[in-house]
Amino acid sequence: HVQLVESGGGSVQAGGSLRLSCTASGYTETAYSMGWFRQAPGKDREGVATMYTGGGRQYYADSVKGRFNISQDNAKKMLYLQMNRLKPEDTAMYYCAADSDPFCHPRNMDWASFGYWGQGTQVTVS
């Protein structure tokens, strides 16, 4: 079965950087949608950055455009989120998600359409 494991969260001062990593295992498909989502206390889960592992563009929430970058290493089945110029409002639990269903398209950044989730990694910006 599919497993996603995030790492790389932590505490950082405003203006700093962090790089999140997600290891995917159990996928038999060669391409699928993957993305990063986050949820702050008392707020809804929101899409941060998504992409299709088979190629194509990346999608970003307006709040992170120009500061965050999503990338992948297909050979290692790794997904990354480089977060620069972090702000206190970026504080949240960050989750890696994936799904191979064709109705799960990364451009929608719809967390409800992703069926596989990691356990999350906390990012705190002060």
Short mmCIF file of the C-alpha atoms (twelve columns), coordinates in Angstrom:
data_MODEL
# 
_entry.id   MODEL 
# 
loop_
_atom_site.group_PDB 
_atom_site.id 
_atom_site.type_symbol 
_atom_site.label_atom_id 
_atom_site.label_alt_id 
_atom_site.label_comp_id 
_atom_site.label_asym_id 
_atom_site.label_seq_id 
_atom_site.Cartn_x 
_atom_site.Cartn_y 
_atom_site.Cartn_z 
_atom_site.pdbx_PDB_model_num 
ATOM 1   C CA . HIS A 1   0.000   0.000  0.000   1 
ATOM 2   C CA . VAL A 2   1.044   3.626  -0.473  1 
ATOM 3   C CA . GLN A 3   2.997   5.274  2.301   1 
ATOM 4   C CA . LEU A 4   4.131   8.871  2.554   1 
ATOM 5   C CA . VAL A 5   6.619   10.046 5.158   1 
ATOM 6   C CA . GLU A 6   7.472   13.725 5.646   1 
ATOM 7   C CA . SER A 7   10.540  15.188 7.270   1 
ATOM 8   C CA . GLY A 8   12.322  18.511 7.535   1 
ATOM 9   C CA . GLY A 9   9.973   20.597 9.645   1 
ATOM 10  C CA . GLY A 10  11.142  22.667 12.574  1 
ATOM 11  C CA . SER A 11  11.267  26.106 14.112  1 
ATOM 12  C CA . VAL A 12  12.768  29.035 12.279  1 
ATOM 13  C CA . GLN A 13  12.798  32.797 12.541  1 
ATOM 14  C CA . ALA A 14  10.888  34.921 10.088  1 
ATOM 15  C CA . GLY A 15  12.855  35.347 6.887   1 
ATOM 16  C CA . GLY A 16  14.516  31.968 7.240   1 
ATOM 17  C CA . SER A 17  14.267  28.837 5.122   1 
ATOM 18  C CA . LEU A 18  13.297  25.208 5.535   1 
ATOM 19  C CA . ARG A 19  13.195  22.276 3.146   1 
ATOM 20  C CA . LEU A 20  10.546  19.633 3.584   1 
ATOM 21  C CA . SER A 21  10.960  16.152 2.140   1 
ATOM 22  C CA . CYS A 22  8.428   13.428 1.442   1 
ATOM 23  C CA . THR A 23  9.305   9.821  0.694   1 
ATOM 24  C CA . ALA A 24  6.703   7.872  -1.271  1 
ATOM 25  C CA . SER A 25  6.556   4.111  -1.370  1 
ATOM 26  C CA . GLY A 26  4.113   1.511  -2.592  1 
ATOM 27  C CA . TYR A 27  3.093   3.197  -5.819  1 
ATOM 28  C CA . THR A 28  2.910   0.988  -8.878  1 
ATOM 29  C CA . GLU A 29  1.912   3.805  -11.201 1 
ATOM 30  C CA . THR A 30  4.648   5.729  -12.929 1 
ATOM 31  C CA . ALA A 31  2.957   9.085  -12.556 1 
ATOM 32  C CA . TYR A 32  0.505   10.611 -10.146 1 
ATOM 33  C CA . SER A 33  -0.471  13.865 -8.496  1 
ATOM 34  C CA . MET A 34  1.465   14.932 -5.434  1 
ATOM 35  C CA . GLY A 35  1.407   17.997 -3.314  1 
ATOM 36  C CA . TRP A 36  1.965   19.812 -0.069  1 
ATOM 37  C CA . PHE A 37  -0.897  20.994 2.084   1 
ATOM 38  C CA . ARG A 38  -0.938  22.706 5.450   1 
ATOM 39  C CA . GLN A 39  -3.276  23.249 8.339   1 
ATOM 40  C CA . ALA A 40  -2.915  25.795 11.083  1 
ATOM 41  C CA . PRO A 41  -4.824  25.492 14.377  1 
ATOM 42  C CA . GLY A 42  -8.414  26.534 13.932  1 
ATOM 43  C CA . LYS A 43  -8.103  26.842 10.167  1 
ATOM 44  C CA . ASP A 44  -9.060  24.678 7.218   1 
ATOM 45  C CA . ARG A 45  -6.499  22.572 5.421   1 
ATOM 46  C CA . GLU A 46  -5.202  24.422 2.373   1 
ATOM 47  C CA . GLY A 47  -3.158  23.631 -0.661  1 
ATOM 48  C CA . VAL A 48  0.371   25.005 -0.713  1 
ATOM 49  C CA . ALA A 49  1.986   23.525 -3.825  1 
ATOM 50  C CA . THR A 50  1.126   20.653 -6.129  1 
ATOM 51  C CA . MET A 51  2.471   18.943 -9.218  1 
ATOM 52  C CA . TYR A 52  2.149   15.913 -11.437 1 
ATOM 53  C CA . THR A 53  5.065   13.521 -11.178 1 
ATOM 54  C CA . GLY A 54  4.801   12.751 -14.888 1 
ATOM 55  C CA . GLY A 55  5.800   16.265 -15.790 1 
ATOM 56  C CA . GLY A 56  4.115   19.584 -16.341 1 
ATOM 57  C CA . ARG A 57  3.758   22.742 -14.369 1 
ATOM 58  C CA . GLN A 58  3.708   23.290 -10.664 1 
ATOM 59  C CA . TYR A 59  0.852   25.026 -8.875  1 
ATOM 60  C CA . TYR A 60  1.156   27.318 -5.874  1 
ATOM 61  C CA . ALA A 61  -1.119  29.063 -3.455  1 
ATOM 62  C CA . ASP A 62  -0.980  32.827 -3.970  1 
ATOM 63  C CA . SER A 63  0.338   33.253 -0.445  1 
ATOM 64  C CA . VAL A 64  3.524   31.297 -1.202  1 
ATOM 65  C CA . LYS A 65  4.241   32.191 -4.829  1 
ATOM 66  C CA . GLY A 66  7.778   33.404 -5.277  1 
ATOM 67  C CA . ARG A 67  8.830   32.050 -1.875  1 
ATOM 68  C CA . PHE A 68  8.174   28.288 -2.054  1 
ATOM 69  C CA . ASN A 69  9.279   25.778 -4.665  1 
ATOM 70  C CA . ILE A 70  7.993   22.226 -5.133  1 
ATOM 71  C CA . SER A 71  10.215  19.676 -6.814  1 
ATOM 72  C CA . GLN A 72  10.667  15.949 -7.138  1 
ATOM 73  C CA . ASP A 73  13.270  13.261 -7.573  1 
ATOM 74  C CA . ASN A 74  11.458  10.527 -9.454  1 
ATOM 75  C CA . ALA A 75  14.286  8.025  -9.142  1 
ATOM 76  C CA . LYS A 76  14.171  8.304  -5.363  1 
ATOM 77  C CA . LYS A 77  10.390  8.817  -5.245  1 
ATOM 78  C CA . MET A 78  10.938  11.951 -3.243  1 
ATOM 79  C CA . LEU A 79  8.936   15.174 -3.156  1 
ATOM 80  C CA . TYR A 80  10.409  18.378 -1.774  1 
ATOM 81  C CA . LEU A 81  9.162   21.777 -0.680  1 
ATOM 82  C CA . GLN A 82  11.779  24.481 -0.435  1 
ATOM 83  C CA . MET A 83  10.402  27.280 1.708   1 
ATOM 84  C CA . ASN A 84  12.197  30.627 1.668   1 
ATOM 85  C CA . ARG A 85  11.459  33.989 3.289   1 
ATOM 86  C CA . LEU A 86  9.202   32.272 5.786   1 
ATOM 87  C CA . LYS A 87  6.573   34.309 7.594   1 
ATOM 88  C CA . PRO A 88  4.792   33.697 10.911  1 
ATOM 89  C CA . GLU A 89  1.607   33.018 8.942   1 
ATOM 90  C CA . ASP A 90  3.330   30.014 7.354   1 
ATOM 91  C CA . THR A 91  3.200   28.310 10.749  1 
ATOM 92  C CA . ALA A 92  1.218   25.085 10.350  1 
ATOM 93  C CA . MET A 93  1.364   21.330 10.137  1 
ATOM 94  C CA . TYR A 94  2.519   20.475 6.637   1 
ATOM 95  C CA . TYR A 95  1.323   17.320 4.924   1 
ATOM 96  C CA . CYS A 96  2.474   15.477 1.845   1 
ATOM 97  C CA . ALA A 97  -0.332  13.989 -0.250  1 
ATOM 98  C CA . ALA A 98  -0.613  11.832 -3.343  1 
ATOM 99  C CA . ASP A 99  -3.191  10.194 -5.576  1 
ATOM 100 C CA . SER A 100 -3.209  8.469  -8.942  1 
ATOM 101 C CA . ASP A 101 -6.904  8.987  -9.693  1 
ATOM 102 C CA . PRO A 102 -7.232  10.992 -12.932 1 
ATOM 103 C CA . PHE A 103 -9.875  13.162 -11.246 1 
ATOM 104 C CA . CYS A 104 -7.232  14.285 -8.759  1 
ATOM 105 C CA . HIS A 105 -5.561  17.019 -10.757 1 
ATOM 106 C CA . PRO A 106 -2.867  19.140 -9.150  1 
ATOM 107 C CA . ARG A 107 -4.247  22.382 -10.628 1 
ATOM 108 C CA . ASN A 108 -7.314  22.114 -8.377  1 
ATOM 109 C CA . MET A 109 -5.198  21.968 -5.202  1 
ATOM 110 C CA . ASP A 110 -8.177  20.241 -3.631  1 
ATOM 111 C CA . TRP A 111 -7.061  18.369 -0.540  1 
ATOM 112 C CA . ALA A 112 -10.266 16.314 -0.522  1 
ATOM 113 C CA . SER A 113 -9.347  14.677 -3.826  1 
ATOM 114 C CA . PHE A 114 -6.056  13.283 -2.509  1 
ATOM 115 C CA . GLY A 115 -6.398  9.858  -0.980  1 
ATOM 116 C CA . TYR A 116 -2.976  9.254  0.520   1 
ATOM 117 C CA . TRP A 117 -1.434  11.374 3.256   1 
ATOM 118 C CA . GLY A 118 1.665   11.481 5.377   1 
ATOM 119 C CA . GLN A 119 1.600   12.030 9.111   1 
ATOM 120 C CA . GLY A 120 2.607   15.678 8.814   1 
ATOM 121 C CA . THR A 121 5.581   17.727 9.907   1 
ATOM 122 C CA . GLN A 122 5.308   20.879 12.011  1 
ATOM 123 C CA . VAL A 123 6.663   24.191 10.757  1 
ATOM 124 C CA . THR A 124 6.827   27.051 13.236  1 
ATOM 125 C CA . VAL A 125 7.927   30.542 12.206  1 
ATOM 126 C CA . SER A 126 8.445   33.173 14.863  1 
# 
